CSV table of C-alpha atoms in Angstrom, one decimal:
chain,number,residue,atom,x,y,z
A,1,MET,CA,27.3,62.4,-26.1
A,2,ILE,CA,26.2,66.0,-26.8
A,3,ALA,CA,25.6,67.8,-23.5
A,4,VAL,CA,23.0,70.6,-23.7
A,5,GLN,CA,21.7,72.7,-20.9
A,6,GLY,CA,18.0,72.3,-20.3
A,7,GLU,CA,15.5,74.5,-18.3
A,8,GLY,CA,16.1,74.4,-14.6
A,9,GLY,CA,19.8,73.7,-15.0
A,10,ASP,CA,19.3,70.0,-16.1
A,11,VAL,CA,21.9,68.7,-18.6
A,12,ARG,CA,20.7,66.5,-21.4
A,13,GLU,CA,23.2,64.0,-22.7
A,14,LEU,CA,21.9,63.8,-26.3
A,15,GLN,CA,23.0,60.8,-28.3
A,16,TYR,CA,20.7,61.7,-31.3
A,17,LEU,CA,19.2,64.9,-32.5
A,18,SER,CA,17.3,65.5,-35.8
A,19,ILE,CA,17.7,69.1,-36.7
A,20,ALA,CA,15.3,68.7,-39.6
A,21,LYS,CA,12.5,67.6,-37.3
A,22,LEU,CA,13.3,70.4,-34.9
A,23,ASP,CA,13.2,72.9,-37.7
A,24,ASP,CA,9.9,71.5,-38.8
A,25,PHE,CA,8.2,72.9,-35.7
A,26,TYR,CA,9.3,76.5,-36.5
A,27,GLU,CA,8.9,79.1,-39.2
A,28,PRO,CA,12.5,80.4,-39.3
A,29,SER,CA,11.6,83.9,-40.6
A,30,ARG,CA,9.5,84.6,-37.5
A,31,ARG,CA,11.1,82.2,-35.1
A,32,LYS,CA,7.9,80.5,-34.1
A,33,LEU,CA,6.0,77.4,-35.1
A,34,THR,CA,4.4,76.8,-38.4
A,35,ASP,CA,0.8,75.8,-39.1
A,36,ARG,CA,2.0,72.3,-39.8
A,37,ALA,CA,2.1,71.7,-36.0
A,38,VAL,CA,-1.0,71.0,-33.9
A,39,ASP,CA,-3.4,73.7,-32.9
A,40,ALA,CA,-2.0,76.3,-30.5
A,41,GLU,CA,1.6,75.3,-30.9
A,42,ALA,CA,2.4,78.5,-32.7
A,43,SER,CA,1.3,80.7,-29.8
A,44,VAL,CA,2.7,78.3,-27.1
A,45,LEU,CA,6.1,77.8,-28.6
A,46,GLY,CA,6.3,81.2,-30.0
A,47,VAL,CA,6.2,82.7,-26.5
A,48,SER,CA,8.6,80.1,-25.2
A,49,ALA,CA,11.2,80.9,-27.9
A,50,ARG,CA,11.0,84.6,-27.3
A,51,VAL,CA,11.3,84.2,-23.5
A,52,ALA,CA,14.4,82.0,-24.1
A,53,LEU,CA,16.0,84.6,-26.3
A,54,GLY,CA,15.3,87.5,-24.1
A,55,ASP,CA,13.6,90.8,-24.9
A,56,GLY,CA,14.9,92.6,-28.0
A,57,THR,CA,17.5,89.9,-28.7
A,58,PRO,CA,17.8,89.4,-32.5
A,59,THR,CA,19.9,86.2,-32.2
A,60,GLU,CA,18.5,83.0,-33.6
A,61,PRO,CA,17.7,80.5,-30.9
A,62,THR,CA,20.2,77.7,-30.5
A,63,PRO,CA,19.1,74.0,-31.2
A,64,ALA,CA,19.2,73.4,-27.4
A,65,GLU,CA,16.8,76.3,-26.8
A,66,ARG,CA,14.5,75.2,-29.6
A,67,LEU,CA,14.6,71.6,-28.3
A,68,GLU,CA,13.6,72.7,-24.8
A,69,SER,CA,10.7,74.7,-26.1
A,70,VAL,CA,9.5,71.8,-28.2
A,71,LEU,CA,9.8,69.4,-25.3
A,72,GLU,CA,7.9,71.7,-23.0
A,73,HIS,CA,5.0,71.7,-25.5
A,74,LEU,CA,5.2,67.9,-26.1
A,75,SER,CA,5.2,67.3,-22.4
A,76,GLU,CA,2.1,69.4,-21.9
A,77,GLN,CA,0.3,67.7,-24.8
A,78,CYS,CA,1.8,64.3,-24.0
A,79,TRP,CA,-0.1,62.4,-26.6
A,80,ALA,CA,1.1,59.0,-25.5
A,81,ARG,CA,3.8,57.3,-23.5
A,82,THR,CA,5.0,53.8,-24.3
A,83,TRP,CA,4.8,52.6,-20.7
A,84,GLU,CA,1.1,53.4,-20.7
A,85,PRO,CA,0.0,51.0,-23.5
A,86,ALA,CA,-3.6,52.1,-23.5
A,87,ALA,CA,-2.4,55.6,-24.6
A,88,CYS,CA,-0.6,54.1,-27.7
A,89,ALA,CA,-3.3,51.9,-29.2
A,90,HIS,CA,-4.7,54.5,-31.5
A,91,LEU,CA,-1.5,56.3,-32.5
A,92,GLY,CA,-1.3,56.8,-36.2
A,93,LEU,CA,1.1,58.2,-38.8
A,94,ASP,CA,2.8,61.4,-37.6
A,95,ALA,CA,1.6,61.2,-34.0
A,96,TRP,CA,4.2,61.8,-31.3
A,97,LEU,CA,5.1,59.5,-28.4
A,98,GLU,CA,7.5,59.6,-25.5
A,99,PHE,CA,9.7,56.6,-24.7
A,100,ARG,CA,12.1,55.4,-22.0
A,101,GLY,CA,13.6,52.1,-21.3
A,102,PRO,CA,16.4,49.7,-22.3
A,103,PHE,CA,17.4,49.4,-26.0
A,104,ARG,CA,19.9,47.8,-28.3
A,105,TYR,CA,21.0,50.0,-31.2
A,106,GLY,CA,23.5,50.6,-34.0
A,107,ALA,CA,24.0,51.3,-37.6
A,108,ALA,CA,22.1,49.0,-40.0
A,109,VAL,CA,22.8,47.7,-43.5
A,110,SER,CA,20.4,45.8,-45.8
A,111,ASP,CA,20.3,42.1,-45.4
A,112,VAL,CA,20.7,41.6,-49.2
A,113,GLY,CA,23.8,43.1,-50.5
A,114,TYR,CA,24.9,44.7,-47.2
A,115,ASP,CA,23.9,48.1,-48.6
A,116,ASP,CA,25.0,50.9,-46.2
A,117,ARG,CA,22.7,53.9,-46.7
A,118,GLY,CA,23.3,55.7,-43.4
A,119,VAL,CA,20.5,54.0,-41.4
A,120,PHE,CA,20.6,53.9,-37.6
A,121,VAL,CA,18.1,51.9,-35.5
A,122,TYR,CA,17.0,51.3,-32.0
A,123,ALA,CA,15.0,48.3,-30.7
A,124,SER,CA,13.4,48.3,-27.2
A,125,LEU,CA,14.1,45.4,-24.8
A,126,GLU,CA,11.8,43.8,-22.3
A,127,GLU,CA,12.1,45.7,-19.0
A,128,HIS,CA,9.7,43.4,-17.0
A,129,ARG,CA,8.6,39.8,-17.3
A,130,CYS,CA,6.3,39.2,-20.2
A,131,PRO,CA,2.9,37.7,-19.1
A,132,HIS,CA,2.3,35.9,-22.4
A,133,ARG,CA,0.6,32.6,-22.1
A,134,ASP,CA,-1.4,30.6,-24.7
A,135,GLY,CA,-4.5,32.5,-25.6
A,136,GLU,CA,-3.5,35.7,-23.8
A,137,PHE,CA,-2.4,39.1,-25.0
A,138,CYS,CA,0.5,40.9,-23.4
A,139,PRO,CA,0.2,44.7,-23.0
A,140,ASN,CA,3.9,45.3,-23.5
A,141,ILE,CA,5.0,47.3,-26.6
A,142,GLU,CA,7.9,46.7,-28.9
A,143,LEU,CA,9.3,50.0,-30.2
A,144,LEU,CA,11.5,50.2,-33.3
A,145,LEU,CA,13.1,53.6,-34.0
A,146,CYS,CA,14.6,54.4,-37.5
A,147,GLY,CA,16.8,57.4,-38.1
A,148,SER,CA,19.9,58.7,-39.7
A,149,MET,CA,23.4,57.8,-38.7
A,150,GLN,CA,24.5,61.4,-39.3
A,151,HIS,CA,22.3,62.5,-36.4
A,152,VAL,CA,24.2,60.2,-34.0
A,153,ARG,CA,27.1,61.8,-32.0
A,154,ASP,CA,29.2,58.6,-31.8
A,155,HIS,CA,28.1,57.0,-35.0
A,156,ARG,CA,31.6,56.0,-36.0
A,157,ASP,CA,31.7,53.7,-32.9
A,158,HIS,CA,28.9,51.6,-34.4
A,159,PRO,CA,30.1,49.4,-37.3
A,160,PRO,CA,27.1,48.6,-39.6
A,161,THR,CA,25.3,45.3,-38.9
A,162,ARG,CA,22.8,43.7,-41.2
A,163,MET,CA,19.2,44.3,-40.4
A,164,GLY,CA,18.1,40.7,-40.8
A,165,SER,CA,16.4,38.4,-43.2
A,166,GLY,CA,13.0,39.7,-44.5
A,167,SER,CA,13.7,43.2,-43.4
A,168,ASP,CA,14.4,44.7,-46.9
A,169,TRP,CA,11.3,46.9,-47.0
A,170,LEU,CA,12.1,48.4,-43.6
A,171,HIS,CA,15.6,49.2,-44.6
A,172,ASP,CA,14.4,50.9,-47.8
A,173,MET,CA,11.9,52.9,-45.9
A,174,ALA,CA,14.5,54.0,-43.3
A,175,ALA,CA,17.0,54.9,-46.0
A,176,GLU,CA,14.3,57.1,-47.6
A,177,LEU,CA,13.9,58.9,-44.3
A,178,VAL,CA,17.7,59.4,-44.2
A,179,GLN,CA,17.8,60.9,-47.6
A,180,ARG,CA,14.7,63.1,-47.1
A,181,GLU,CA,16.1,64.5,-43.8
A,182,ALA,CA,19.4,65.3,-45.4
A,183,GLU,CA,17.5,67.6,-47.7
A,184,GLY,CA,15.4,69.1,-44.9
A,185,ASP,CA,12.3,67.2,-45.8
A,186,THR,CA,10.4,65.5,-42.9
A,187,ALA,CA,7.4,64.3,-44.8
A,188,PRO,CA,6.4,60.7,-44.4
A,189,PRO,CA,8.3,58.4,-46.7
A,190,GLU,CA,6.6,57.2,-49.9
A,191,ALA,CA,7.7,53.7,-49.0
A,192,LEU,CA,4.8,53.6,-46.5
A,193,ALA,CA,2.4,53.3,-49.5
A,194,SER,CA,4.6,50.9,-51.4
A,195,ALA,CA,3.8,47.7,-49.5
A,196,ASN,CA,0.7,46.2,-47.9
A,197,LEU,CA,0.5,46.2,-44.1
A,198,HIS,CA,1.2,42.5,-43.8
A,199,ASP,CA,4.5,42.9,-45.6
A,200,GLN,CA,5.4,46.0,-43.6
A,201,GLU,CA,4.7,44.2,-40.4
A,202,PHE,CA,6.7,41.2,-41.4
A,203,ALA,CA,9.7,43.3,-42.3
A,204,ALA,CA,9.4,45.4,-39.1
A,205,ARG,CA,9.2,42.3,-36.8
A,206,SER,CA,12.0,40.6,-38.7
A,207,ALA,CA,14.3,43.6,-38.2
A,208,PHE,CA,13.2,44.0,-34.5
A,209,SER,CA,14.2,40.4,-33.8
A,210,MET,CA,17.6,40.8,-35.3
A,211,ILE,CA,18.4,44.2,-33.6
A,212,SER,CA,17.1,43.3,-30.2
A,213,HIS,CA,19.0,40.1,-30.0
A,214,PHE,CA,22.2,40.6,-32.0
A,215,TYR,CA,23.1,44.3,-32.0
A,216,ARG,CA,25.9,44.7,-29.6
A,217,THR,CA,25.3,48.1,-27.9
A,218,PRO,CA,22.8,48.3,-25.1
A,219,GLY,CA,21.6,51.4,-23.2
A,220,TYR,CA,18.9,52.9,-21.1
A,221,LEU,CA,17.4,55.7,-23.2
A,222,ARG,CA,14.6,58.2,-23.4
A,223,GLY,CA,13.3,60.6,-26.0
A,224,HIS,CA,10.4,61.6,-28.3
A,225,ALA,CA,9.6,60.0,-31.7
A,226,ARG,CA,7.1,60.4,-34.5
A,227,VAL,CA,5.0,57.4,-35.4
A,228,LEU,CA,5.4,55.7,-38.8
A,229,CYS,CA,3.6,52.4,-38.3
A,230,ASN,CA,1.5,50.9,-35.4
A,231,PHE,CA,0.9,47.1,-35.7
A,232,PRO,CA,-1.7,45.7,-33.2
A,233,PRO,CA,-0.9,42.9,-30.8
A,234,GLU,CA,-1.9,39.3,-31.5
A,235,ARG,CA,-1.8,36.2,-29.4
A,236,LEU,CA,1.8,35.8,-28.3
A,237,ARG,CA,2.8,38.9,-30.2
A,238,HIS,CA,3.2,42.4,-28.7
A,239,ARG,CA,2.0,45.6,-30.2
A,240,MET,CA,4.8,47.0,-32.4
A,241,ILE,CA,5.3,50.7,-33.1
A,242,VAL,CA,7.8,51.9,-35.7
A,243,ALA,CA,8.8,55.5,-35.3
A,244,THR,CA,11.5,58.0,-36.2
A,245,PRO,CA,13.1,59.9,-33.3
A,246,LEU,CA,13.4,63.7,-32.8
A,247,TYR,CA,16.0,63.1,-30.1
A,248,VAL,CA,17.4,60.3,-28.0
A,249,GLU,CA,19.2,60.9,-24.7
A,250,ALA,CA,20.8,58.9,-22.0
A,251,GLY,CA,18.3,58.0,-19.3
A,252,VAL,CA,18.7,56.9,-15.7
A,253,GLN,CA,17.5,53.4,-15.2
A,254,PRO,CA,15.1,53.1,-12.2
A,255,ALA,CA,16.3,51.2,-9.2
A,256,PRO,CA,14.9,47.7,-8.9
A,257,SER,CA,11.6,47.5,-7.1
A,258,THR,CA,11.7,46.7,-3.4
A,259,SER,CA,8.1,45.6,-3.3
A,260,GLN,CA,7.3,42.1,-2.0
A,261,VAL,CA,7.2,39.2,-4.3
A,262,GLY,CA,3.7,38.7,-5.6
A,263,VAL,CA,2.6,42.2,-4.7
A,264,PRO,CA,2.2,44.4,-7.9
A,265,GLU,CA,4.4,47.6,-7.8
A,266,ARG,CA,2.5,50.8,-7.2
A,267,ARG,CA,3.2,53.4,-9.8
A,268,ARG,CA,2.0,56.8,-10.9
A,269,ARG,CA,0.8,57.4,-14.4
A,270,TRP,CA,0.4,60.5,-16.5
A,271,TRP,CA,-0.8,60.7,-20.0
A,272,ARG,CA,-3.0,62.6,-22.4
A,273,LEU,CA,-4.6,61.7,-25.7
A,274,PRO,CA,-4.7,64.1,-28.6
A,275,GLY,CA,-7.4,66.8,-28.4
A,276,LEU,CA,-7.7,66.9,-24.6
A,277,ARG,CA,-7.1,70.4,-23.3
A,278,SER,CA,-8.1,69.8,-19.7
A,279,ALA,CA,-5.8,68.9,-16.8
A,280,SER,CA,-3.7,65.8,-17.3
A,281,HIS,CA,-5.1,62.4,-16.2
A,282,GLU,CA,-3.2,61.4,-13.1
A,283,SER,CA,-3.9,58.3,-11.0
A,284,ASP,CA,-2.2,55.8,-8.9
A,285,THR,CA,-2.6,52.1,-9.9
A,286,VAL,CA,-2.1,49.2,-7.7
């Protein structure tokens, strides 16, 4: 793990950090965000970066300082959180989401030829009972994260495992991401336009099934990721989102609920969709 000091003294145990994505928020010559980010990011994060550096300090901000500034902004915008499924239904390419929960993960090679191109993947696991029954839709979301093995602190501890039959398109797309980020390019991969949505979904669901069942390393994780694909739910199939992470850190798994059997757990929700500038939507649901 990479331990970095966050605001307020919190320590983040980073397992994964994409410097290329972090750099993409900023214009290095002026140490503030570029116009490629959403409206108002330049002013918001520009101020945050300067405050973190201190008045008159010419030193370039560290990755940890830049990450904290970016996360502060993403938290304020909070486009969607995966444990609020309604906030994820309309997420498209390049949108950001926040995630937390149990995952299986590891290095991935292609199913055909066992081609190792530096791909690292995470597949979410069911945290609660799935309410699927014939003719019903389940609101749960399956999240598949694709990134670079070089961004993983302990990547040598993860021997590559095949991604699964039918997953070739996904592995090719993820390998393109790896190559682009190695060159500092965070643009969406061209592979997203090389196959129809049906073939993309088949490859993603095939890979997800393999990773979530057979990859050997589990962990409770959280982080932020940028959306690549968003496949809608069907009968007996969850919504599936394929994304590429900015960072992944060790999370603290919540204690089991002590609520009575048959009584839904009371929880607090907080989320904001793109474009909303007003106060966050907060409510308690029963």
